[in-house]
Structures are given as C-alpha cells and as structure tokens.
PDB file of C-alpha atoms in Angstrom:
ATOM      1  CA  UNK A 252       0.000   0.000   0.000  1.00  0.00           C
ATOM      2  CA  UNK A 253       1.438   3.190  -1.086  1.00  0.00           C
ATOM      3  CA  UNK A 254       1.552   5.771   1.543  1.00  0.00           C
ATOM      4  CA  UNK A 255       1.228   9.256   0.251  1.00  0.00           C
ATOM      5  CA  UNK A 256       1.794  11.431   3.194  1.00  0.00           C
ATOM      6  CA  UNK A 257       2.072  15.078   2.385  1.00  0.00           C
ATOM      7  CA  UNK A 258       4.127  17.064   4.792  1.00  0.00           C
ATOM      8  CA  UNK A 259       2.026  20.000   5.864  1.00  0.00           C
ATOM      9  CA  UNK A 260       3.697  23.288   6.568  1.00  0.00           C
ATOM     10  CA  UNK A 261       0.665  24.673   8.347  1.00  0.00           C
ATOM     11  CA  UNK A 262       0.920  24.465  12.124  1.00  0.00           C
ATOM     12  CA  UNK A 263      -1.867  22.606  13.844  1.00  0.00           C
ATOM     13  CA  UNK A 264      -1.750  24.852  16.942  1.00  0.00           C
ATOM     14  CA  UNK A 265      -3.953  27.823  17.587  1.00  0.00           C
ATOM     15  CA  UNK A 266      -1.656  30.830  17.685  1.00  0.00           C
ATOM     16  CA  UNK A 267      -1.723  32.076  21.253  1.00  0.00           C
ATOM     17  CA  UNK A 268       1.078  34.577  21.154  1.00  0.00           C
ATOM     18  CA  UNK A 269      -1.278  37.492  20.545  1.00  0.00           C
ATOM     19  CA  UNK A 270      -3.668  36.439  23.295  1.00  0.00           C
ATOM     20  CA  UNK A 271      -1.837  38.493  25.929  1.00  0.00           C
ATOM     21  CA  UNK A 272      -1.899  41.534  23.664  1.00  0.00           C
ATOM     22  CA  UNK A 273      -5.646  41.265  23.236  1.00  0.00           C
ATOM     23  CA  UNK A 274      -6.130  40.829  26.966  1.00  0.00           C
ATOM     24  CA  UNK A 275      -3.960  43.838  27.742  1.00  0.00           C
ATOM     25  CA  UNK A 276      -5.802  45.934  25.207  1.00  0.00           C
ATOM     26  CA  UNK A 277      -9.119  45.124  26.866  1.00  0.00           C
ATOM     27  CA  UNK A 278      -7.517  45.642  30.270  1.00  0.00           C
ATOM     28  CA  UNK A 279      -6.369  49.136  29.346  1.00  0.00           C
ATOM     29  CA  UNK A 280      -9.821  49.960  28.029  1.00  0.00           C
ATOM     30  CA  UNK A 281     -11.465  48.990  31.315  1.00  0.00           C
ATOM     31  CA  UNK A 282      -8.753  50.687  33.368  1.00  0.00           C
ATOM     32  CA  UNK A 283      -9.423  53.942  31.575  1.00  0.00           C
ATOM     33  CA  UNK A 284     -13.208  53.772  31.692  1.00  0.00           C
ATOM     34  CA  UNK A 285     -13.512  52.615  35.298  1.00  0.00           C
ATOM     35  CA  UNK A 286     -15.008  55.215  37.611  1.00  0.00           C
ATOM     36  CA  UNK A 287     -15.192  54.070  41.181  1.00  0.00           C
ATOM     37  CA  UNK A 288     -18.495  55.166  42.662  1.00  0.00           C
ATOM     38  CA  UNK A 289     -18.298  58.152  44.931  1.00  0.00           C
ATOM     39  CA  UNK A 290     -21.411  57.801  46.987  1.00  0.00           C
ATOM     40  CA  UNK A 291     -20.580  59.226  50.347  1.00  0.00           C
ATOM     41  CA  UNK A 292     -21.617  62.142  52.459  1.00  0.00           C
ATOM     42  CA  UNK A 293     -23.507  63.298  55.505  1.00  0.00           C
ATOM     43  CA  UNK A 294     -26.876  61.603  55.736  1.00  0.00           C
ATOM     44  CA  UNK A 295     -29.897  63.366  57.187  1.00  0.00           C
ATOM     45  CA  UNK A 296     -33.559  62.528  57.382  1.00  0.00           C
ATOM     46  CA  UNK A 297     -35.978  65.256  56.336  1.00  0.00           C
ATOM     47  CA  UNK A 298     -39.325  65.590  58.100  1.00  0.00           C
ATOM     48  CA  UNK A 299     -42.378  64.106  56.386  1.00  0.00           C
ATOM     49  CA  UNK A 300     -44.308  66.684  54.341  1.00  0.00           C
ATOM     50  CA  UNK A 301     -47.411  66.489  56.553  1.00  0.00           C
ATOM     51  CA  UNK A 302     -45.622  65.966  59.848  1.00  0.00           C
ATOM     52  CA  UNK A 303     -47.225  67.497  62.905  1.00  0.00           C
ATOM     53  CA  UNK A 304     -45.462  70.349  64.557  1.00  0.00           C
ATOM     54  CA  UNK A 305     -44.313  69.550  68.033  1.00  0.00           C
ATOM     55  CA  UNK A 306     -43.855  72.111  70.746  1.00  0.00           C
ATOM     56  CA  UNK A 307     -40.437  71.811  72.267  1.00  0.00           C
ATOM     57  CA  UNK A 308     -39.307  73.274  75.509  1.00  0.00           C
ATOM     58  CA  UNK A 309     -36.938  76.124  74.530  1.00  0.00           C
ATOM     59  CA  UNK A 310     -34.452  74.987  77.166  1.00  0.00           C
ATOM     60  CA  UNK A 311     -33.868  71.870  75.068  1.00  0.00           C
ATOM     61  CA  UNK A 312     -32.764  73.896  72.067  1.00  0.00           C
ATOM     62  CA  UNK A 313     -29.262  74.845  71.158  1.00  0.00           C
ATOM     63  CA  UNK A 314     -28.914  77.255  68.259  1.00  0.00           C
ATOM     64  CA  UNK A 315     -25.951  77.394  65.927  1.00  0.00           C
ATOM     65  CA  UNK A 316     -26.284  80.635  64.011  1.00  0.00           C
ATOM     66  CA  UNK A 317     -24.076  80.652  60.929  1.00  0.00           C
ATOM     67  CA  UNK A 318     -23.261  84.114  59.615  1.00  0.00           C
ATOM     68  CA  UNK A 319     -22.384  84.937  55.966  1.00  0.00           C
ATOM     69  CA  UNK A 320     -18.650  85.092  56.767  1.00  0.00           C
ATOM     70  CA  UNK A 321     -18.716  81.716  58.427  1.00  0.00           C
ATOM     71  CA  UNK A 322     -18.801  82.935  62.014  1.00  0.00           C
ATOM     72  CA  UNK A 323     -20.727  80.580  64.237  1.00  0.00           C
ATOM     73  CA  UNK A 324     -22.713  81.945  67.168  1.00  0.00           C
ATOM     74  CA  UNK A 325     -24.092  79.586  69.765  1.00  0.00           C
ATOM     75  CA  UNK A 326     -27.297  80.540  71.545  1.00  0.00           C
ATOM     76  CA  UNK A 327     -28.766  78.337  74.248  1.00  0.00           C
ATOM     77  CA  UNK A 328     -32.514  78.101  74.781  1.00  0.00           C
ATOM     78  CA  UNK A 329     -34.200  81.404  75.472  1.00  0.00           C
ATOM     79  CA  UNK A 330     -31.047  83.098  76.627  1.00  0.00           C
ATOM     80  CA  UNK A 331     -30.009  86.027  74.470  1.00  0.00           C
ATOM     81  CA  UNK A 332     -26.374  85.433  75.277  1.00  0.00           C
ATOM     82  CA  UNK A 333     -24.298  84.666  72.230  1.00  0.00           C
ATOM     83  CA  UNK A 334     -21.092  82.677  72.268  1.00  0.00           C
ATOM     84  CA  UNK A 335     -18.970  82.910  69.105  1.00  0.00           C
ATOM     85  CA  UNK A 336     -17.113  79.692  68.291  1.00  0.00           C
ATOM     86  CA  UNK A 337     -15.080  78.273  65.421  1.00  0.00           C
ATOM     87  CA  UNK A 338     -16.057  75.268  63.309  1.00  0.00           C
ATOM     88  CA  UNK A 339     -13.510  73.122  65.150  1.00  0.00           C
ATOM     89  CA  UNK A 340     -15.197  73.829  68.486  1.00  0.00           C
ATOM     90  CA  UNK A 341     -18.673  72.679  67.456  1.00  0.00           C
ATOM     91  CA  UNK A 342     -18.023  69.057  68.370  1.00  0.00           C
ATOM     92  CA  UNK A 343     -16.667  69.898  71.842  1.00  0.00           C
ATOM     93  CA  UNK A 344     -19.372  72.451  72.641  1.00  0.00           C
ATOM     94  CA  UNK A 345     -22.097  69.995  71.694  1.00  0.00           C
ATOM     95  CA  UNK A 346     -20.557  67.163  73.725  1.00  0.00           C
ATOM     96  CA  UNK A 347     -20.320  69.353  76.841  1.00  0.00           C
ATOM     97  CA  UNK A 348     -23.916  70.584  76.598  1.00  0.00           C
ATOM     98  CA  UNK A 349     -25.344  67.224  75.613  1.00  0.00           C
ATOM     99  CA  UNK A 350     -23.752  65.614  78.672  1.00  0.00           C
ATOM    100  CA  UNK A 351     -25.847  67.966  80.814  1.00  0.00           C
ATOM    101  CA  UNK A 352     -29.087  67.619  78.878  1.00  0.00           C
ATOM    102  CA  UNK A 353     -29.853  64.464  76.937  1.00  0.00           C
ATOM    103  CA  UNK A 354     -32.962  65.947  75.309  1.00  0.00           C
ATOM    104  CA  UNK A 355     -30.977  68.649  73.597  1.00  0.00           C
ATOM    105  CA  UNK A 356     -31.837  69.398  69.966  1.00  0.00           C
ATOM    106  CA  UNK A 357     -29.354  71.118  67.687  1.00  0.00           C
ATOM    107  CA  UNK A 358     -30.841  73.874  65.555  1.00  0.00           C
ATOM    108  CA  UNK A 359     -28.562  74.920  62.724  1.00  0.00           C
ATOM    109  CA  UNK A 360     -29.751  78.276  61.449  1.00  0.00           C
ATOM    110  CA  UNK A 361     -27.831  79.377  58.404  1.00  0.00           C
ATOM    111  CA  UNK A 362     -27.874  82.822  56.861  1.00  0.00           C
ATOM    112  CA  UNK A 363     -29.218  82.699  53.273  1.00  0.00           C
ATOM    113  CA  UNK A 364     -25.974  84.112  51.891  1.00  0.00           C
ATOM    114  CA  UNK A 365     -23.635  81.956  53.964  1.00  0.00           C
ATOM    115  CA  UNK A 366     -21.650  79.423  51.940  1.00  0.00           C
ATOM    116  CA  UNK A 367     -22.836  75.827  51.962  1.00  0.00           C
ATOM    117  CA  UNK A 368     -19.496  74.634  53.362  1.00  0.00           C
ATOM    118  CA  UNK A 369     -19.999  76.557  56.614  1.00  0.00           C
ATOM    119  CA  UNK A 370     -23.221  74.647  57.189  1.00  0.00           C
ATOM    120  CA  UNK A 371     -21.434  71.393  56.329  1.00  0.00           C
ATOM    121  CA  UNK A 372     -18.692  72.231  58.856  1.00  0.00           C
ATOM    122  CA  UNK A 373     -21.253  72.614  61.641  1.00  0.00           C
ATOM    123  CA  UNK A 374     -23.215  69.543  60.562  1.00  0.00           C
ATOM    124  CA  UNK A 375     -19.938  67.620  60.429  1.00  0.00           C
ATOM    125  CA  UNK A 376     -19.069  68.681  63.972  1.00  0.00           C
ATOM    126  CA  UNK A 377     -22.507  67.681  65.243  1.00  0.00           C
ATOM    127  CA  UNK A 378     -22.475  64.316  63.488  1.00  0.00           C
ATOM    128  CA  UNK A 379     -18.939  63.646  64.695  1.00  0.00           C
ATOM    129  CA  UNK A 380     -20.198  64.261  68.214  1.00  0.00           C
ATOM    130  CA  UNK A 381     -22.987  61.758  67.625  1.00  0.00           C
ATOM    131  CA  UNK A 382     -25.877  64.228  67.592  1.00  0.00           C
ATOM    132  CA  UNK A 383     -28.967  62.668  66.026  1.00  0.00           C
ATOM    133  CA  UNK A 384     -31.569  65.344  66.600  1.00  0.00           C
ATOM    134  CA  UNK A 385     -30.588  68.110  64.212  1.00  0.00           C
ATOM    135  CA  UNK A 386     -32.858  70.710  62.681  1.00  0.00           C
ATOM    136  CA  UNK A 387     -31.672  72.577  59.595  1.00  0.00           C
ATOM    137  CA  UNK A 388     -33.190  76.010  59.244  1.00  0.00           C
ATOM    138  CA  UNK A 389     -32.630  79.247  57.405  1.00  0.00           C
ATOM    139  CA  UNK A 390     -32.387  82.621  59.103  1.00  0.00           C
ATOM    140  CA  UNK A 391     -35.520  84.562  58.382  1.00  0.00           C
ATOM    141  CA  UNK A 392     -35.334  88.080  57.048  1.00  0.00           C
ATOM    142  CA  UNK A 393     -31.625  87.714  56.334  1.00  0.00           C
TER     143      UNK A 393
ATOM    144  CA  UNK B  35      43.609  26.225  17.767  1.00  0.00           C
ATOM    145  CA  UNK B  36      42.150  26.920  21.156  1.00  0.00           C
ATOM    146  CA  UNK B  37      38.829  25.369  21.835  1.00  0.00           C
ATOM    147  CA  UNK B  38      36.301  27.693  23.409  1.00  0.00           C
ATOM    148  CA  UNK B  39      35.644  26.836  27.037  1.00  0.00           C
ATOM    149  CA  UNK B  40      38.464  24.373  27.053  1.00  0.00           C
ATOM    150  CA  UNK B  41      36.247  21.925  25.265  1.00  0.00           C
ATOM    151  CA  UNK B  42      33.896  21.626  28.210  1.00  0.00           C
ATOM    152  CA  UNK B  43      30.533  22.809  27.104  1.00  0.00           C
ATOM    153  CA  UNK B  44      28.061  22.108  29.888  1.00  0.00           C
ATOM    154  CA  UNK B  45      24.562  21.286  28.930  1.00  0.00           C
ATOM    155  CA  UNK B  46      22.322  23.610  30.908  1.00  0.00           C
ATOM    156  CA  UNK B  47      18.920  22.262  31.811  1.00  0.00           C
ATOM    157  CA  UNK B  48      17.575  25.725  32.755  1.00  0.00           C
ATOM    158  CA  UNK B  49      15.801  27.483  29.939  1.00  0.00           C
ATOM    159  CA  UNK B  50      17.039  30.893  28.938  1.00  0.00           C
ATOM    160  CA  UNK B  51      13.586  32.124  28.095  1.00  0.00           C
ATOM    161  CA  UNK B  52      11.343  34.174  30.305  1.00  0.00           C
ATOM    162  CA  UNK B  53       8.252  32.072  30.890  1.00  0.00           C
ATOM    163  CA  UNK B  54       5.433  33.974  29.252  1.00  0.00           C
ATOM    164  CA  UNK B  55       2.758  31.334  29.127  1.00  0.00           C
ATOM    165  CA  UNK B  56       1.067  32.716  32.265  1.00  0.00           C
ATOM    166  CA  UNK B  57       1.159  36.318  31.034  1.00  0.00           C
ATOM    167  CA  UNK B  58      -2.219  36.049  29.370  1.00  0.00           C
ATOM    168  CA  UNK B  59      -3.694  34.516  32.504  1.00  0.00           C
ATOM    169  CA  UNK B  60      -2.486  37.421  34.624  1.00  0.00           C
ATOM    170  CA  UNK B  61      -3.838  39.923  32.118  1.00  0.00           C
ATOM    171  CA  UNK B  62      -7.194  38.160  31.973  1.00  0.00           C
ATOM    172  CA  UNK B  63      -7.420  38.078  35.758  1.00  0.00           C
ATOM    173  CA  UNK B  64      -6.905  41.834  35.929  1.00  0.00           C
ATOM    174  CA  UNK B  65      -9.298  42.258  33.029  1.00  0.00           C
ATOM    175  CA  UNK B  66     -12.029  40.337  34.821  1.00  0.00           C
ATOM    176  CA  UNK B  67     -11.474  42.408  37.966  1.00  0.00           C
ATOM    177  CA  UNK B  68     -11.934  45.673  36.105  1.00  0.00           C
ATOM    178  CA  UNK B  69     -14.875  44.363  34.103  1.00  0.00           C
ATOM    179  CA  UNK B  70     -16.651  43.422  37.308  1.00  0.00           C
ATOM    180  CA  UNK B  71     -15.910  46.662  39.143  1.00  0.00           C
ATOM    181  CA  UNK B  72     -16.616  48.986  36.223  1.00  0.00           C
ATOM    182  CA  UNK B  73     -19.765  50.997  36.560  1.00  0.00           C
ATOM    183  CA  UNK B  74     -20.423  53.131  33.545  1.00  0.00           C
ATOM    184  CA  UNK B  75     -21.305  56.542  34.828  1.00  0.00           C
ATOM    185  CA  UNK B  76     -24.963  57.357  34.874  1.00  0.00           C
ATOM    186  CA  UNK B  77     -24.681  61.115  34.794  1.00  0.00           C
ATOM    187  CA  UNK B  78     -21.962  63.552  33.937  1.00  0.00           C
ATOM    188  CA  UNK B  79     -19.898  64.843  36.788  1.00  0.00           C
ATOM    189  CA  UNK B  80     -20.397  68.570  37.065  1.00  0.00           C
ATOM    190  CA  UNK B  81     -17.509  70.872  37.780  1.00  0.00           C
ATOM    191  CA  UNK B  82     -17.829  71.459  41.497  1.00  0.00           C
ATOM    192  CA  UNK B  83     -15.522  71.715  44.483  1.00  0.00           C
ATOM    193  CA  UNK B  84     -16.693  69.241  47.079  1.00  0.00           C
ATOM    194  CA  UNK B  85     -17.186  70.286  50.654  1.00  0.00           C
ATOM    195  CA  UNK B  86     -15.193  68.187  53.102  1.00  0.00           C
ATOM    196  CA  UNK B  87     -16.403  66.599  56.301  1.00  0.00           C
ATOM    197  CA  UNK B  88     -14.845  64.299  58.838  1.00  0.00           C
ATOM    198  CA  UNK B  89     -18.063  62.438  59.591  1.00  0.00           C
ATOM    199  CA  UNK B  90     -18.431  61.412  55.915  1.00  0.00           C
ATOM    200  CA  UNK B  91     -20.041  57.996  55.580  1.00  0.00           C
ATOM    201  CA  UNK B  92     -20.535  55.688  52.662  1.00  0.00           C
ATOM    202  CA  UNK B  93     -24.141  55.546  51.464  1.00  0.00           C
ATOM    203  CA  UNK B  94     -25.314  52.028  52.082  1.00  0.00           C
ATOM    204  CA  UNK B  95     -27.780  51.843  49.247  1.00  0.00           C
ATOM    205  CA  UNK B  96     -27.935  50.337  45.785  1.00  0.00           C
ATOM    206  CA  UNK B  97     -26.749  52.644  43.042  1.00  0.00           C
ATOM    207  CA  UNK B  98     -30.130  52.503  41.352  1.00  0.00           C
ATOM    208  CA  UNK B  99     -31.718  53.928  44.464  1.00  0.00           C
ATOM    209  CA  UNK B 100     -29.463  56.962  44.632  1.00  0.00           C
ATOM    210  CA  UNK B 101     -30.435  60.105  42.756  1.00  0.00           C
ATOM    211  CA  UNK B 102     -27.799  62.781  42.320  1.00  0.00           C
ATOM    212  CA  UNK B 103     -28.798  66.417  42.264  1.00  0.00           C
ATOM    213  CA  UNK B 104     -26.011  68.752  41.241  1.00  0.00           C
ATOM    214  CA  UNK B 105     -25.811  72.375  42.289  1.00  0.00           C
ATOM    215  CA  UNK B 106     -23.120  74.576  40.809  1.00  0.00           C
ATOM    216  CA  UNK B 107     -21.806  77.966  41.914  1.00  0.00           C
ATOM    217  CA  UNK B 108     -23.586  79.519  38.929  1.00  0.00           C
ATOM    218  CA  UNK B 109     -26.850  78.347  40.499  1.00  0.00           C
ATOM    219  CA  UNK B 110     -27.479  75.658  37.901  1.00  0.00           C
ATOM    220  CA  UNK B 111     -29.274  72.481  38.896  1.00  0.00           C
ATOM    221  CA  UNK B 112     -28.731  69.173  37.112  1.00  0.00           C
ATOM    222  CA  UNK B 113     -30.594  65.898  37.468  1.00  0.00           C
ATOM    223  CA  UNK B 114     -29.415  63.140  35.098  1.00  0.00           C
ATOM    224  CA  UNK B 115     -27.533  65.706  32.976  1.00  0.00           C
ATOM    225  CA  UNK B 116     -30.686  67.740  32.519  1.00  0.00           C
ATOM    226  CA  UNK B 117     -30.489  71.407  33.489  1.00  0.00           C
ATOM    227  CA  UNK B 118     -33.443  72.445  35.621  1.00  0.00           C
ATOM    228  CA  UNK B 119     -34.852  75.334  37.534  1.00  0.00           C
ATOM    229  CA  UNK B 120     -35.623  75.041  41.232  1.00  0.00           C
ATOM    230  CA  UNK B 121     -39.390  74.794  40.631  1.00  0.00           C
ATOM    231  CA  UNK B 122     -38.925  71.775  38.368  1.00  0.00           C
ATOM    232  CA  UNK B 123     -37.216  69.701  41.052  1.00  0.00           C
ATOM    233  CA  UNK B 124     -40.338  68.583  42.902  1.00  0.00           C
ATOM    234  CA  UNK B 125     -42.359  67.450  39.830  1.00  0.00           C
ATOM    235  CA  UNK B 126     -39.322  65.509  38.559  1.00  0.00           C
ATOM    236  CA  UNK B 127     -38.243  63.911  41.827  1.00  0.00           C
ATOM    237  CA  UNK B 128     -41.712  62.944  43.076  1.00  0.00           C
ATOM    238  CA  UNK B 129     -42.440  60.275  40.400  1.00  0.00           C
ATOM    239  CA  UNK B 130     -38.883  58.877  40.668  1.00  0.00           C
ATOM    240  CA  UNK B 131     -39.380  58.586  44.407  1.00  0.00           C
ATOM    241  CA  UNK B 132     -42.730  56.841  43.972  1.00  0.00           C
ATOM    242  CA  UNK B 133     -41.213  54.370  41.459  1.00  0.00           C
ATOM    243  CA  UNK B 134     -38.457  53.438  43.887  1.00  0.00           C
ATOM    244  CA  UNK B 135     -40.871  52.181  46.554  1.00  0.00           C
ATOM    245  CA  UNK B 136     -39.804  55.029  48.817  1.00  0.00           C
ATOM    246  CA  UNK B 137     -36.279  53.652  48.964  1.00  0.00           C
ATOM    247  CA  UNK B 138     -34.778  56.554  47.043  1.00  0.00           C
ATOM    248  CA  UNK B 139     -31.891  58.450  48.593  1.00  0.00           C
ATOM    249  CA  UNK B 140     -31.210  61.899  47.189  1.00  0.00           C
ATOM    250  CA  UNK B 141     -27.582  62.917  47.134  1.00  0.00           C
ATOM    251  CA  UNK B 142     -27.170  66.693  47.050  1.00  0.00           C
ATOM    252  CA  UNK B 143     -23.908  67.297  45.241  1.00  0.00           C
ATOM    253  CA  UNK B 144     -23.347  70.969  45.698  1.00  0.00           C
ATOM    254  CA  UNK B 145     -20.335  73.175  45.329  1.00  0.00           C
ATOM    255  CA  UNK B 146     -18.969  74.278  48.681  1.00  0.00           C
ATOM    256  CA  UNK B 147     -19.460  77.972  47.918  1.00  0.00           C
ATOM    257  CA  UNK B 148     -23.131  77.794  46.955  1.00  0.00           C
ATOM    258  CA  UNK B 149     -25.183  80.159  49.143  1.00  0.00           C
ATOM    259  CA  UNK B 150     -27.294  78.313  51.706  1.00  0.00           C
ATOM    260  CA  UNK B 151     -30.469  79.902  50.293  1.00  0.00           C
ATOM    261  CA  UNK B 152     -30.350  77.455  47.370  1.00  0.00           C
ATOM    262  CA  UNK B 153     -29.701  74.461  49.610  1.00  0.00           C
ATOM    263  CA  UNK B 154     -32.692  75.456  51.721  1.00  0.00           C
ATOM    264  CA  UNK B 155     -34.923  75.821  48.657  1.00  0.00           C
ATOM    265  CA  UNK B 156     -33.729  72.406  47.478  1.00  0.00           C
ATOM    266  CA  UNK B 157     -34.644  70.878  50.828  1.00  0.00           C
ATOM    267  CA  UNK B 158     -38.104  72.438  50.612  1.00  0.00           C
ATOM    268  CA  UNK B 159     -38.564  70.996  47.104  1.00  0.00           C
ATOM    269  CA  UNK B 160     -37.497  67.549  48.283  1.00  0.00           C
ATOM    270  CA  UNK B 161     -39.733  67.739  51.345  1.00  0.00           C
ATOM    271  CA  UNK B 162     -42.664  68.636  49.079  1.00  0.00           C
ATOM    272  CA  UNK B 163     -41.798  65.636  46.883  1.00  0.00           C
ATOM    273  CA  UNK B 164     -41.988  63.444  49.969  1.00  0.00           C
ATOM    274  CA  UNK B 165     -38.303  62.515  50.002  1.00  0.00           C
ATOM    275  CA  UNK B 166     -37.037  61.890  53.525  1.00  0.00           C
ATOM    276  CA  UNK B 167     -33.591  60.412  53.034  1.00  0.00           C
ATOM    277  CA  UNK B 168     -31.109  63.008  51.880  1.00  0.00           C
ATOM    278  CA  UNK B 169     -27.332  62.943  51.805  1.00  0.00           C
ATOM    279  CA  UNK B 170     -25.086  65.984  51.537  1.00  0.00           C
ATOM    280  CA  UNK B 171     -22.331  64.556  49.367  1.00  0.00           C
ATOM    281  CA  UNK B 172     -18.942  65.378  50.828  1.00  0.00           C
ATOM    282  CA  UNK B 173     -15.358  64.304  50.636  1.00  0.00           C
ATOM    283  CA  UNK B 174     -13.738  62.621  53.571  1.00  0.00           C
ATOM    284  CA  UNK B 175     -11.697  65.111  55.539  1.00  0.00           C
ATOM    285  CA  UNK B 176      -8.646  64.035  57.472  1.00  0.00           C
ATOM    286  CA  UNK B 177      -8.056  65.333  60.953  1.00  0.00           C
ATOM    287  CA  UNK B 178      -4.735  66.837  59.864  1.00  0.00           C
ATOM    288  CA  UNK B 179      -6.282  69.124  57.262  1.00  0.00           C
ATOM    289  CA  UNK B 180      -9.023  70.068  59.659  1.00  0.00           C
ATOM    290  CA  UNK B 181      -6.571  71.294  62.276  1.00  0.00           C
ATOM    291  CA  UNK B 182      -5.028  73.652  59.749  1.00  0.00           C
ATOM    292  CA  UNK B 183      -8.301  75.273  58.841  1.00  0.00           C
TER     293      UNK B 183
END
C-alpha cells in the first residue's frame, strides 16, 4: 500500500502569542473607563411633608447661628447670650452641653448668603459628636 | 587552535527564556477584575468643588436607588444631565421617588461655595416631593487638614 503522506507546513496549533496583547488591550480599556463610585456624604432625614409640629421646651434647644462670613454663634434656649465659636469647636461644645441635657436638639440656622461649606462644617461637627436630633433652618429676614 | 571553554561545554537544563505562558492569565485576571468593578457613569460629573467633612459615611444603598442632584456655583441644577430650575425639582423627583418604593436616597452634590439659600430651597422641594432620606455629598476630611483650617 502506497503511503502518500504530504508534509504540511501549516501548524496545527492555535496561535496564542497574541492572546496576551488582546487581553492587555481590553484591560487598558477597562482601566481607563472605570469610575469608582463616589457615593458618600452626611446623611440626614428630612421631616415628612405632613408631619405634625411639636412644641419643644426652649431649654432643650441649642442654636448654631451661621453668619455669611462663616462665624458661628451659639445661643442656648431662650437666653439672648451669644457665644462665638469656630467650626472646630462645634463638636466639643455639643458634647459638653449634651452631657448635661440628653434631650438637647441642635438647631442649625444658616444665613441665606452663607456658603454651603460653613453649614457642612457645623453639621460635620454635630455628626462627629454623635448628635442625632438636628434641625436645619434658614435665618428669616436675612 | 584553542577550543572555546576548554572543550567543556556544559549542557544547561535551565531554559534561557522568560516564561510567558502565564502572562495572558495574569492579564485576563486583571481584566475580569476591572470588568466586574466597572460601573459606567450614569450622569456627567459637574464641575464642582466638594465640601469636606470628617463624619463622611458611605451611602449604604444600591446605586439605582441613589439620585444625584447637582448644584453649581452659577446656580445651575442638574438631574441626570438635565439642566433644571428650582421649581422643576419637585415634579421631577416625586415620580422617581414613587417608582423606587420610597427607597430613594437623594444625594445633594453641591459646590462648597453655593449660598445656603439654594440648599434650603432644594430641601423644601425635596420635602414637598416626599423625600425623607437626603445625603449631603462630601469628601472625607482628614483630621490633619481640619486642624489647619
């Protein structure tokens, strides 16, 4: 029986040398397009739209009045006395007062023209101090 | 005629090639990692300077349940890349909130210098839309930078 075996020059392997190149190309594409989600911030809970108004004893209120320049004035209850503080002091002031009165509610009253970051600074201080009863208000007639 | 190496040519069993057979595997592993972590952005990031806060927390909510509202220094408002006026916020947010089974969290992404008046109006709009869970988007602030302020 005559054997006619042709010697083939074509390789019988799948060329895999370019596989890494393809993978790297895809890798670079995903590296460039990846945007890691940036979902973080200071969480608050707004009151329900038809929530009942509750009368609160003024002695349980602590006002943080934020002025346009970023000055923070602290006013306690009905007292007219004003204590100016810096944003760094908010946390300490709240901790001291809260230790004396556990029903204390923080009222952050911001001037309409005050920058957002000043309000964030105060809110940050209060949340760092673990305050959970915070009311965000705007100064009327400002 | 001198013979190179004194005639002793040692047969080395170690290959002189860098093994590259696992290169593709490494690349594919990285590729799969990035494919899995990639989230194509849902809305365009507006040009704002983030306020910083130390108490910054990660929002523990699915991405689909977070709605970003952008506020720029120019007073522009954007929801899903759409420029809006303040009065349009409530009618747009209310149906989105209803569709989400009241799980929706609104992330207020405002520039740090925006006057508080706008933030207050935004809160009123959201309150009217029935939204209760709101996040003021901030960057994490380190204690070191805070001390310098």
